Amino acid sequence: MAKSERRQANEASREPASASRASEDAASAERPEELLAIRELCIHFPGARVARAVDGLELSLARGRPLGVVGESGCGKSLTALSIMGLLPSAARVVSGSMRFDGQELLELSA
């Protein structure tokens, strides 16, 4: 293929800048919003020695998207789920962090 033919093929395949911007705007409009956001979550079991069951967890879940939580035995998966539902064992304490579900701060809800 000659140089001029390659240039014409490249120009024909290029998307106009306005069409490119429009497709980017459409893609950002289609992004699902954040449904669940957990920031710096720390769950401890106080006592003679503090057991740090969850320490600094960060998690984000977009509306309509699946999420899998995997990890070693005892790493805090169940405690994280229980804390989201407000069902932590009485000995466990959320000592810091934020958990927002659909914009509502879950840690501020009364039991």
PDB file of C-alpha atoms in Angstrom:
ATOM      1  CA  MET A   1       0.000   0.000   0.000  1.00  0.00           C
ATOM      2  CA  ALA A   2       1.344   3.397  -0.951  1.00  0.00           C
ATOM      3  CA  LYS A   3       1.959   6.093   1.641  1.00  0.00           C
ATOM      4  CA  SER A   4      -0.968   8.231   0.438  1.00  0.00           C
ATOM      5  CA  GLU A   5      -3.319   5.227   0.510  1.00  0.00           C
ATOM      6  CA  ARG A   6      -2.296   4.418   4.087  1.00  0.00           C
ATOM      7  CA  ARG A   7      -2.889   8.030   5.126  1.00  0.00           C
ATOM      8  CA  GLN A   8      -6.372   8.007   3.536  1.00  0.00           C
ATOM      9  CA  ALA A   9      -7.229   4.710   5.250  1.00  0.00           C
ATOM     10  CA  ASN A  10      -6.067   6.067   8.601  1.00  0.00           C
ATOM     11  CA  GLU A  11      -8.052   9.278   8.177  1.00  0.00           C
ATOM     12  CA  ALA A  12     -11.177   7.350   7.173  1.00  0.00           C
ATOM     13  CA  SER A  13     -10.915   5.104  10.225  1.00  0.00           C
ATOM     14  CA  ARG A  14     -10.501   7.993  12.661  1.00  0.00           C
ATOM     15  CA  GLU A  15     -13.534   9.023  14.628  1.00  0.00           C
ATOM     16  CA  PRO A  16     -14.321  12.760  14.623  1.00  0.00           C
ATOM     17  CA  ALA A  17     -13.407  14.448  17.919  1.00  0.00           C
ATOM     18  CA  SER A  18     -17.034  15.424  18.627  1.00  0.00           C
ATOM     19  CA  ALA A  19     -18.204  11.817  18.165  1.00  0.00           C
ATOM     20  CA  SER A  20     -15.412  10.633  20.449  1.00  0.00           C
ATOM     21  CA  ARG A  21     -16.443  13.088  23.168  1.00  0.00           C
ATOM     22  CA  ALA A  22     -20.088  12.083  22.779  1.00  0.00           C
ATOM     23  CA  SER A  23     -19.239   8.397  23.237  1.00  0.00           C
ATOM     24  CA  GLU A  24     -17.171   9.233  26.350  1.00  0.00           C
ATOM     25  CA  ASP A  25     -20.085  11.233  27.793  1.00  0.00           C
ATOM     26  CA  ALA A  26     -22.471   8.353  27.117  1.00  0.00           C
ATOM     27  CA  ALA A  27     -20.096   5.887  28.771  1.00  0.00           C
ATOM     28  CA  SER A  28     -19.798   8.036  31.890  1.00  0.00           C
ATOM     29  CA  ALA A  29     -23.588   8.434  32.040  1.00  0.00           C
ATOM     30  CA  GLU A  30     -23.955   4.645  31.923  1.00  0.00           C
ATOM     31  CA  ARG A  31     -21.537   4.034  34.820  1.00  0.00           C
ATOM     32  CA  PRO A  32     -23.510   2.674  37.744  1.00  0.00           C
ATOM     33  CA  GLU A  33     -23.428   4.784  40.869  1.00  0.00           C
ATOM     34  CA  GLU A  34     -21.814   3.584  44.060  1.00  0.00           C
ATOM     35  CA  LEU A  35     -24.296   1.604  46.172  1.00  0.00           C
ATOM     36  CA  LEU A  36     -22.011   0.551  49.024  1.00  0.00           C
ATOM     37  CA  ALA A  37     -18.835   2.311  50.104  1.00  0.00           C
ATOM     38  CA  ILE A  38     -16.732   1.159  53.044  1.00  0.00           C
ATOM     39  CA  ARG A  39     -13.735   3.281  53.991  1.00  0.00           C
ATOM     40  CA  GLU A  40     -11.063   2.514  56.605  1.00  0.00           C
ATOM     41  CA  LEU A  41     -13.322   0.108  58.523  1.00  0.00           C
ATOM     42  CA  CYS A  42     -11.779  -1.200  61.744  1.00  0.00           C
ATOM     43  CA  ILE A  43     -13.529  -3.822  63.874  1.00  0.00           C
ATOM     44  CA  HIS A  44     -11.892  -4.784  67.140  1.00  0.00           C
ATOM     45  CA  PHE A  45     -12.639  -7.135  69.996  1.00  0.00           C
ATOM     46  CA  PRO A  46     -11.583  -5.196  73.111  1.00  0.00           C
ATOM     47  CA  GLY A  47     -10.197  -6.964  76.140  1.00  0.00           C
ATOM     48  CA  ALA A  48      -6.918  -7.514  77.930  1.00  0.00           C
ATOM     49  CA  ARG A  49      -5.414  -7.738  74.434  1.00  0.00           C
ATOM     50  CA  VAL A  50      -7.266  -6.003  71.626  1.00  0.00           C
ATOM     51  CA  ALA A  51      -7.961  -8.338  68.722  1.00  0.00           C
ATOM     52  CA  ARG A  52      -8.011  -6.370  65.462  1.00  0.00           C
ATOM     53  CA  ALA A  53     -10.411  -8.495  63.426  1.00  0.00           C
ATOM     54  CA  VAL A  54     -10.751  -6.015  60.533  1.00  0.00           C
ATOM     55  CA  ASP A  55      -8.214  -3.231  60.169  1.00  0.00           C
ATOM     56  CA  GLY A  56      -8.532  -0.536  57.485  1.00  0.00           C
ATOM     57  CA  LEU A  57     -10.914  -2.243  55.036  1.00  0.00           C
ATOM     58  CA  GLU A  58     -11.729  -0.408  51.802  1.00  0.00           C
ATOM     59  CA  LEU A  59     -14.581  -1.708  49.648  1.00  0.00           C
ATOM     60  CA  SER A  60     -16.804  -0.267  46.950  1.00  0.00           C
ATOM     61  CA  LEU A  61     -19.825  -1.800  45.234  1.00  0.00           C
ATOM     62  CA  ALA A  62     -21.500  -0.220  42.217  1.00  0.00           C
ATOM     63  CA  ARG A  63     -25.265  -0.490  41.832  1.00  0.00           C
ATOM     64  CA  GLY A  64     -26.193  -3.543  39.759  1.00  0.00           C
ATOM     65  CA  ARG A  65     -22.732  -5.099  39.921  1.00  0.00           C
ATOM     66  CA  PRO A  66     -21.773  -8.333  41.680  1.00  0.00           C
ATOM     67  CA  LEU A  67     -19.088  -8.443  44.331  1.00  0.00           C
ATOM     68  CA  GLY A  68     -17.204 -11.424  45.670  1.00  0.00           C
ATOM     69  CA  VAL A  69     -15.281 -11.264  48.927  1.00  0.00           C
ATOM     70  CA  VAL A  70     -12.556 -13.868  49.262  1.00  0.00           C
ATOM     71  CA  GLY A  71      -9.782 -14.373  51.750  1.00  0.00           C
ATOM     72  CA  GLU A  72      -8.126 -16.684  54.190  1.00  0.00           C
ATOM     73  CA  SER A  73      -9.985 -18.219  57.092  1.00  0.00           C
ATOM     74  CA  GLY A  74     -10.292 -15.684  59.904  1.00  0.00           C
ATOM     75  CA  CYS A  75      -9.476 -12.610  57.794  1.00  0.00           C
ATOM     76  CA  GLY A  76     -12.746 -10.789  58.585  1.00  0.00           C
ATOM     77  CA  LYS A  77     -15.084 -11.623  55.697  1.00  0.00           C
ATOM     78  CA  SER A  78     -18.001 -12.632  57.934  1.00  0.00           C
ATOM     79  CA  LEU A  79     -17.454  -9.783  60.397  1.00  0.00           C
ATOM     80  CA  THR A  80     -17.487  -7.336  57.504  1.00  0.00           C
ATOM     81  CA  ALA A  81     -20.809  -8.717  56.244  1.00  0.00           C
ATOM     82  CA  LEU A  82     -22.260  -8.735  59.757  1.00  0.00           C
ATOM     83  CA  SER A  83     -21.159  -5.138  60.333  1.00  0.00           C
ATOM     84  CA  ILE A  84     -22.878  -4.014  57.111  1.00  0.00           C
ATOM     85  CA  MET A  85     -26.114  -5.602  58.355  1.00  0.00           C
ATOM     86  CA  GLY A  86     -25.668  -4.232  61.884  1.00  0.00           C
ATOM     87  CA  LEU A  87     -25.420  -7.729  63.346  1.00  0.00           C
ATOM     88  CA  LEU A  88     -21.966  -7.751  64.923  1.00  0.00           C
ATOM     89  CA  PRO A  89     -21.500  -9.920  68.012  1.00  0.00           C
ATOM     90  CA  SER A  90     -21.916  -7.932  71.228  1.00  0.00           C
ATOM     91  CA  ALA A  91     -18.176  -8.184  71.992  1.00  0.00           C
ATOM     92  CA  ALA A  92     -17.154  -6.653  68.625  1.00  0.00           C
ATOM     93  CA  ARG A  93     -16.775  -2.906  68.150  1.00  0.00           C
ATOM     94  CA  VAL A  94     -16.481  -0.798  65.022  1.00  0.00           C
ATOM     95  CA  VAL A  95     -13.777   1.567  66.236  1.00  0.00           C
ATOM     96  CA  SER A  96     -13.375   3.671  63.099  1.00  0.00           C
ATOM     97  CA  GLY A  97     -14.333   3.991  59.496  1.00  0.00           C
ATOM     98  CA  SER A  98     -17.353   4.697  57.381  1.00  0.00           C
ATOM     99  CA  MET A  99     -19.990   2.471  55.797  1.00  0.00           C
ATOM    100  CA  ARG A 100     -22.378   4.155  53.388  1.00  0.00           C
ATOM    101  CA  PHE A 101     -25.258   2.324  51.709  1.00  0.00           C
ATOM    102  CA  ASP A 102     -27.061   4.280  49.005  1.00  0.00           C
ATOM    103  CA  GLY A 103     -25.751   7.498  50.568  1.00  0.00           C
ATOM    104  CA  GLN A 104     -26.862   6.623  54.115  1.00  0.00           C
ATOM    105  CA  GLU A 105     -24.148   6.297  56.770  1.00  0.00           C
ATOM    106  CA  LEU A 106     -24.849   2.900  58.336  1.00  0.00           C
ATOM    107  CA  LEU A 107     -22.747   3.502  61.445  1.00  0.00           C
ATOM    108  CA  GLU A 108     -25.046   6.375  62.439  1.00  0.00           C
ATOM    109  CA  LEU A 109     -28.189   4.217  62.461  1.00  0.00           C
ATOM    110  CA  SER A 110     -29.500   3.255  65.890  1.00  0.00           C
ATOM    111  CA  ALA A 111     -29.676  -0.403  66.828  1.00  0.00           C
TER     112      ALA A 111
END
